[in-house]
PDB file of C-alpha atoms in Angstrom:
ATOM      1  CA  MET I 902       5.371  -6.662  15.872  1.00 69.00           C
ATOM      2  CA  PRO I 903       6.698  -6.917  19.446  1.00 76.00           C
ATOM      3  CA  ILE I 904       5.283  -3.465  20.232  1.00 81.00           C
ATOM      4  CA  LEU I 905       1.767  -4.542  19.259  1.00 81.00           C
ATOM      5  CA  LYS I 906       1.883  -7.649  21.435  1.00 83.00           C
ATOM      6  CA  ARG I 907       1.201  -5.607  24.579  1.00 83.00           C
ATOM      7  CA  TYR I 908      -1.808  -3.834  23.098  1.00 83.00           C
ATOM      8  CA  LEU I 909      -3.634  -6.416  21.002  1.00 84.00           C
ATOM      9  CA  PRO I 910      -5.609  -9.408  22.236  1.00 85.00           C
ATOM     10  CA  VAL I 911      -3.581 -12.592  21.726  1.00 87.00           C
ATOM     11  CA  GLU I 912      -5.682 -13.950  18.857  1.00 88.00           C
ATOM     12  CA  HIS I 913      -5.574 -10.599  17.024  1.00 88.00           C
ATOM     13  CA  PHE I 914      -1.819 -10.299  17.507  1.00 90.00           C
ATOM     14  CA  TYR I 915      -1.145 -13.747  16.060  1.00 91.00           C
ATOM     15  CA  HIS I 916      -3.619 -13.121  13.256  1.00 90.00           C
ATOM     16  CA  HIS I 917      -1.775  -9.937  12.288  1.00 91.00           C
ATOM     17  CA  SER I 918       1.535 -11.801  12.651  1.00 93.00           C
ATOM     18  CA  LEU I 919       0.412 -14.191   9.907  1.00 94.00           C
ATOM     19  CA  LEU I 920       0.063 -11.301   7.458  1.00 94.00           C
ATOM     20  CA  VAL I 921       3.272  -9.521   8.451  1.00 94.00           C
ATOM     21  CA  SER I 922       5.346 -12.716   8.427  1.00 94.00           C
ATOM     22  CA  ALA I 923       3.991 -13.843   5.051  1.00 95.00           C
ATOM     23  CA  ILE I 924       4.633 -10.476   3.399  1.00 93.00           C
ATOM     24  CA  ARG I 925       8.110 -10.310   4.907  1.00 92.00           C
ATOM     25  CA  MET I 926       8.902 -13.791   3.563  1.00 94.00           C
ATOM     26  CA  LEU I 927       7.627 -12.859   0.093  1.00 93.00           C
ATOM     27  CA  CYS I 928       9.790  -9.717   0.056  1.00 90.00           C
ATOM     28  CA  GLY I 929      13.041 -11.544   0.836  1.00 88.00           C
ATOM     29  CA  ASP I 930      16.080 -11.439  -1.440  1.00 85.00           C
ATOM     30  CA  LYS I 931      16.152 -15.219  -1.830  1.00 88.00           C
ATOM     31  CA  ILE I 932      12.855 -17.052  -1.611  1.00 91.00           C
ATOM     32  CA  THR I 933      12.666 -20.817  -1.836  1.00 93.00           C
ATOM     33  CA  ASP I 934       9.601 -22.751  -2.970  1.00 94.00           C
ATOM     34  CA  HIS I 935       9.216 -23.882   0.638  1.00 95.00           C
ATOM     35  CA  ASP I 936       9.154 -20.232   1.829  1.00 94.00           C
ATOM     36  CA  THR I 937       6.513 -19.403  -0.762  1.00 95.00           C
ATOM     37  CA  ASP I 938       4.389 -22.389   0.291  1.00 95.00           C
ATOM     38  CA  ILE I 939       4.585 -21.357   3.954  1.00 95.00           C
ATOM     39  CA  ALA I 940       3.687 -17.747   3.099  1.00 95.00           C
ATOM     40  CA  ASP I 941       0.799 -19.035   0.987  1.00 95.00           C
ATOM     41  CA  ALA I 942      -0.549 -21.073   3.921  1.00 95.00           C
ATOM     42  CA  MET I 943      -0.174 -18.062   6.233  1.00 95.00           C
ATOM     43  CA  LEU I 944      -2.107 -15.767   3.886  1.00 95.00           C
ATOM     44  CA  VAL I 945      -4.888 -18.309   3.364  1.00 93.00           C
ATOM     45  CA  THR I 946      -5.167 -18.761   7.136  1.00 93.00           C
ATOM     46  CA  TYR I 947      -5.151 -14.984   7.620  1.00 92.00           C
ATOM     47  CA  THR I 948      -8.071 -14.493   5.219  1.00 90.00           C
ATOM     48  CA  ARG I 949     -10.032 -17.450   6.617  1.00 90.00           C
ATOM     49  CA  LEU I 950      -9.786 -16.088  10.168  1.00 89.00           C
ATOM     50  CA  LEU I 951     -10.956 -12.569   9.275  1.00 86.00           C
ATOM     51  CA  PRO I 952     -14.725 -13.146   9.620  1.00 85.00           C
ATOM     52  CA  SER I 953     -14.402 -14.869  12.983  1.00 85.00           C
ATOM     53  CA  LEU I 954     -12.011 -12.295  14.477  1.00 85.00           C
ATOM     54  CA  PHE I 955     -13.525  -9.143  13.041  1.00 82.00           C
ATOM     55  CA  ASN I 956     -16.604  -8.890  10.880  1.00 76.00           C
ATOM     56  CA  GLU I 957     -17.628 -10.336   7.558  1.00 76.00           C
ATOM     57  CA  THR I 958     -17.479  -6.830   6.075  1.00 74.00           C
ATOM     58  CA  GLU I 959     -13.688  -6.973   6.443  1.00 73.00           C
ATOM     59  CA  CYS I 960     -13.562  -9.764   3.848  1.00 75.00           C
ATOM     60  CA  THR I 961     -12.957  -7.483   0.879  1.00 77.00           C
ATOM     61  CA  TYR I 962     -11.558  -7.930  -2.610  1.00 73.00           C
ATOM     62  CA  THR I 963      -8.266  -6.453  -1.405  1.00 75.00           C
ATOM     63  CA  THR I 964      -8.042  -9.032   1.367  1.00 81.00           C
ATOM     64  CA  HIS I 965      -8.775 -11.822  -1.094  1.00 83.00           C
ATOM     65  CA  ALA I 966      -6.088 -10.430  -3.414  1.00 85.00           C
ATOM     66  CA  LEU I 967      -3.516 -11.149  -0.693  1.00 89.00           C
ATOM     67  CA  THR I 968      -3.967 -14.867  -1.335  1.00 90.00           C
ATOM     68  CA  HIS I 969      -2.640 -14.347  -4.869  1.00 90.00           C
ATOM     69  CA  LEU I 970       0.678 -12.835  -3.741  1.00 92.00           C
ATOM     70  CA  PRO I 971       2.532 -16.179  -3.487  1.00 94.00           C
ATOM     71  CA  GLN I 972       1.517 -16.965  -7.066  1.00 93.00           C
ATOM     72  CA  GLN I 973       2.890 -13.570  -8.132  1.00 89.00           C
ATOM     73  CA  VAL I 974       6.177 -14.322  -6.364  1.00 92.00           C
ATOM     74  CA  ARG I 975       6.430 -17.727  -8.048  1.00 93.00           C
ATOM     75  CA  GLY I 976       5.996 -16.110 -11.449  1.00 90.00           C
ATOM     76  CA  ARG I 977       7.833 -12.814 -11.027  1.00 86.00           C
ATOM     77  CA  GLY I 978      10.143 -13.027  -8.041  1.00 88.00           C
ATOM     78  CA  PRO I 979      10.133 -11.200  -4.677  1.00 89.00           C
ATOM     79  CA  LEU I 980       7.445  -8.596  -4.039  1.00 85.00           C
ATOM     80  CA  VAL I 981      10.031  -5.844  -3.727  1.00 79.00           C
ATOM     81  CA  LEU I 982      10.901  -6.293  -7.425  1.00 79.00           C
ATOM     82  CA  HIS I 983       7.409  -5.654  -8.748  1.00 73.00           C
ATOM     83  CA  SER I 984       4.191  -4.027  -7.708  1.00 60.00           C
ATOM     84  CA  THR I 985       1.538  -6.480  -6.632  1.00 48.00           C
ATOM     85  CA  PHE I 986      -0.679  -3.728  -5.326  1.00 56.00           C
ATOM     86  CA  VAL I 987      -0.990  -2.015  -8.692  1.00 57.00           C
ATOM     87  CA  PHE I 988      -4.766  -2.487  -8.782  1.00 61.00           C
ATOM     88  CA  GLU I 989      -5.320  -1.072  -5.282  1.00 61.00           C
ATOM     89  CA  ALA I 990      -5.535   2.492  -6.619  1.00 63.00           C
ATOM     90  CA  MET I 991      -7.712   1.292  -9.489  1.00 68.00           C
ATOM     91  CA  LEU I 992     -10.436   0.310  -7.009  1.00 70.00           C
ATOM     92  CA  ALA I 993     -10.746   3.966  -5.968  1.00 71.00           C
ATOM     93  CA  HIS I 994     -10.987   4.998  -9.631  1.00 72.00           C
ATOM     94  CA  LEU I 995     -13.661   2.368 -10.255  1.00 74.00           C
ATOM     95  CA  LYS I 996     -15.685   3.609  -7.287  1.00 77.00           C
ATOM     96  CA  ARG I 997     -15.728   7.100  -8.813  1.00 77.00           C
ATOM     97  CA  MET I 998     -17.011   5.779 -12.143  1.00 78.00           C
ATOM     98  CA  PHE I 999     -20.559   5.125 -10.969  1.00 80.00           C
ATOM     99  CA  HIS I1000     -23.061   7.199  -9.059  1.00 81.00           C
ATOM    100  CA  CYS I1001     -25.974   4.946  -8.174  1.00 81.00           C
ATOM    101  CA  SER I1002     -26.590   1.287  -7.483  1.00 80.00           C
ATOM    102  CA  ARG I1003     -28.286   0.527 -10.810  1.00 83.00           C
ATOM    103  CA  GLY I1004     -26.391  -0.436 -13.938  1.00 84.00           C
ATOM    104  CA  ILE I1005     -22.945  -0.204 -12.345  1.00 84.00           C
ATOM    105  CA  PRO I1006     -21.146  -2.296 -15.020  1.00 84.00           C
ATOM    106  CA  ASP I1007     -22.715  -0.192 -17.793  1.00 84.00           C
ATOM    107  CA  GLN I1008     -21.700   3.056 -16.103  1.00 84.00           C
ATOM    108  CA  ILE I1009     -18.118   1.870 -15.671  1.00 81.00           C
ATOM    109  CA  CYS I1010     -17.850   0.601 -19.263  1.00 81.00           C
ATOM    110  CA  ARG I1011     -19.184   3.883 -20.668  1.00 80.00           C
ATOM    111  CA  ARG I1012     -16.730   5.956 -18.643  1.00 79.00           C
ATOM    112  CA  VAL I1013     -13.739   3.719 -19.447  1.00 77.00           C
ATOM    113  CA  GLY I1014     -14.628   3.887 -23.142  1.00 76.00           C
ATOM    114  CA  ALA I1015     -14.910   7.662 -22.972  1.00 75.00           C
ATOM    115  CA  VAL I1016     -11.511   7.987 -21.304  1.00 71.00           C
ATOM    116  CA  GLN I1017      -9.826   5.656 -23.800  1.00 70.00           C
ATOM    117  CA  HIS I1018     -11.099   7.646 -26.777  1.00 70.00           C
ATOM    118  CA  ALA I1019     -11.069  11.153 -25.273  1.00 69.00           C
ATOM    119  CA  ASN I1020      -7.739  12.004 -26.905  1.00 65.00           C
ATOM    120  CA  GLN I1021      -9.150  11.339 -30.387  1.00 68.00           C
ATOM    121  CA  TRP I1022     -12.370  13.262 -29.666  1.00 67.00           C
ATOM    122  CA  ILE I1023     -10.501  16.274 -28.325  1.00 67.00           C
ATOM    123  CA  TRP I1024      -8.255  16.554 -31.379  1.00 66.00           C
ATOM    124  CA  ARG I1025     -11.180  16.073 -33.767  1.00 70.00           C
ATOM    125  CA  ASP I1026     -13.158  18.834 -32.045  1.00 68.00           C
ATOM    126  CA  VAL I1027     -10.324  21.393 -31.887  1.00 68.00           C
ATOM    127  CA  LEU I1028      -8.916  21.076 -35.409  1.00 72.00           C
ATOM    128  CA  GLY I1029      -9.099  24.435 -37.185  1.00 73.00           C
ATOM    129  CA  ASN I1030      -9.482  26.425 -33.955  1.00 76.00           C
ATOM    130  CA  LYS I1031      -6.028  27.856 -33.179  1.00 79.00           C
ATOM    131  CA  THR I1032      -6.780  28.831 -29.562  1.00 78.00           C
ATOM    132  CA  ALA I1033      -8.336  25.458 -28.769  1.00 73.00           C
ATOM    133  CA  THR I1034      -5.473  23.621 -30.511  1.00 71.00           C
ATOM    134  CA  GLU I1035      -2.832  25.508 -28.479  1.00 75.00           C
ATOM    135  CA  PHE I1036      -4.717  24.896 -25.235  1.00 71.00           C
ATOM    136  CA  THR I1037      -5.176  21.206 -26.000  1.00 64.00           C
ATOM    137  CA  THR I1038      -1.512  20.839 -26.946  1.00 67.00           C
ATOM    138  CA  ARG I1039      -0.409  22.464 -23.678  1.00 67.00           C
ATOM    139  CA  LEU I1040      -2.806  20.262 -21.729  1.00 62.00           C
ATOM    140  CA  MET I1041      -1.707  17.022 -23.362  1.00 58.00           C
ATOM    141  CA  VAL I1042       2.025  17.686 -23.316  1.00 58.00           C
ATOM    142  CA  ALA I1043       2.435  19.524 -20.011  1.00 50.00           C
ATOM    143  CA  SER I1044       5.869  19.291 -18.454  1.00 47.00           C
ATOM    144  CA  LYS I1045       6.454  15.962 -16.743  1.00 46.00           C
ATOM    145  CA  SER I1046       7.930  17.826 -13.787  1.00 48.00           C
ATOM    146  CA  SER I1047       4.856  20.018 -13.267  1.00 53.00           C
ATOM    147  CA  GLN I1048       2.211  18.747 -10.916  1.00 56.00           C
ATOM    148  CA  TYR I1049      -0.597  20.631 -12.639  1.00 53.00           C
ATOM    149  CA  LEU I1050      -1.342  22.892 -15.570  1.00 51.00           C
ATOM    150  CA  SER I1051      -2.448  26.349 -14.449  1.00 52.00           C
ATOM    151  CA  LEU I1052      -4.483  28.705 -16.616  1.00 52.00           C
ATOM    152  CA  ASP I1053      -4.631  32.506 -16.324  1.00 52.00           C
ATOM    153  CA  ASP I1054      -8.009  32.541 -14.596  1.00 53.00           C
ATOM    154  CA  GLY I1055      -6.880  30.263 -11.755  1.00 53.00           C
ATOM    155  CA  VAL I1056      -8.192  27.018 -13.226  1.00 54.00           C
ATOM    156  CA  CYS I1057      -5.761  24.120 -12.739  1.00 53.00           C
ATOM    157  CA  PHE I1058      -5.629  20.716 -14.420  1.00 51.00           C
ATOM    158  CA  LEU I1059      -3.705  17.603 -13.492  1.00 50.00           C
ATOM    159  CA  PRO I1060      -0.908  16.704 -15.896  1.00 48.00           C
ATOM    160  CA  PRO I1061      -1.789  14.513 -18.875  1.00 46.00           C
ATOM    161  CA  PHE I1062      -1.679  10.772 -18.742  1.00 40.00           C
ATOM    162  CA  LYS I1063       1.495   9.175 -19.986  1.00 42.00           C
ATOM    163  CA  GLN I1064       1.231   7.187 -23.175  1.00 42.00           C
ATOM    164  CA  GLU I1065       3.539   4.369 -22.095  1.00 45.00           C
ATOM    165  CA  ILE I1066       3.128   1.460 -19.722  1.00 42.00           C
ATOM    166  CA  PRO I1067       5.209   1.916 -16.550  1.00 44.00           C
ATOM    167  CA  HIS I1068       8.141  -0.489 -16.362  1.00 47.00           C
ATOM    168  CA  ILE I1069       7.092  -1.909 -13.002  1.00 44.00           C
ATOM    169  CA  GLY I1070       6.491  -5.624 -13.038  1.00 49.00           C
ATOM    170  CA  VAL I1071       5.455  -7.470 -16.147  1.00 49.00           C
ATOM    171  CA  PRO I1072       2.543  -6.310 -18.329  1.00 49.00           C
ATOM    172  CA  ILE I1073      -0.336  -8.754 -18.544  1.00 50.00           C
ATOM    173  CA  GLU I1074      -0.493  -9.951 -22.130  1.00 56.00           C
ATOM    174  CA  GLY I1075      -3.904  -9.633 -23.711  1.00 53.00           C
ATOM    175  CA  PHE I1076      -5.325  -7.612 -20.790  1.00 46.00           C
ATOM    176  CA  PHE I1077      -5.525  -4.428 -22.842  1.00 47.00           C
ATOM    177  CA  PRO I1078      -6.810  -5.024 -26.384  1.00 49.00           C
ATOM    178  CA  ASP I1079      -4.892  -2.068 -27.841  1.00 48.00           C
ATOM    179  CA  THR I1080      -1.820  -1.015 -25.873  1.00 46.00           C
ATOM    180  CA  GLY I1081      -1.689   2.189 -27.919  1.00 46.00           C
ATOM    181  CA  GLU I1082      -4.795   3.349 -26.093  1.00 45.00           C
ATOM    182  CA  LEU I1083      -3.512   2.358 -22.655  1.00 42.00           C
ATOM    183  CA  THR I1084      -3.113   5.372 -20.418  1.00 43.00           C
ATOM    184  CA  THR I1085      -1.750   5.331 -16.898  1.00 43.00           C
ATOM    185  CA  CYS I1086      -0.961   8.007 -14.369  1.00 38.00           C
TER     186      CYS I1086
END
């Protein structure tokens, strides 16, 4: 932070200091309730000052999510022990699930449903076809160490989704109706 002090306007420097200080407090080895309360106040102040210091367009879902970090620390411990930014990447995936401004929720629901049941559809469609079965098996059980599955004609696929929930943080009970269908990268 001291390096930025020379380059940022005073109000922007102190605004950024609120975020950095709060995150640093929430990542500590030993966090008291008082520390969490102070970090909470800092994050709320940080988000409230955004529109006046920058632009209202900077008030995003991700920025709002910062205000929930103290609650995560109260329930699960320091930020370094679990991932509180797990849904950050999901926003990019959600953005790719729709292609126009009409019917966005419907588009997303259709694509999520298709992904959740794709495994069953693939196996149903390839049963009895030896070549398709071998290809599908290779695709779905590619080596965990490989970064992609390469075919003879230069076509490459990303490795299959894992069938287990990563052991980072605590799963949200009831969030996924059928954990057997849960797939994560």
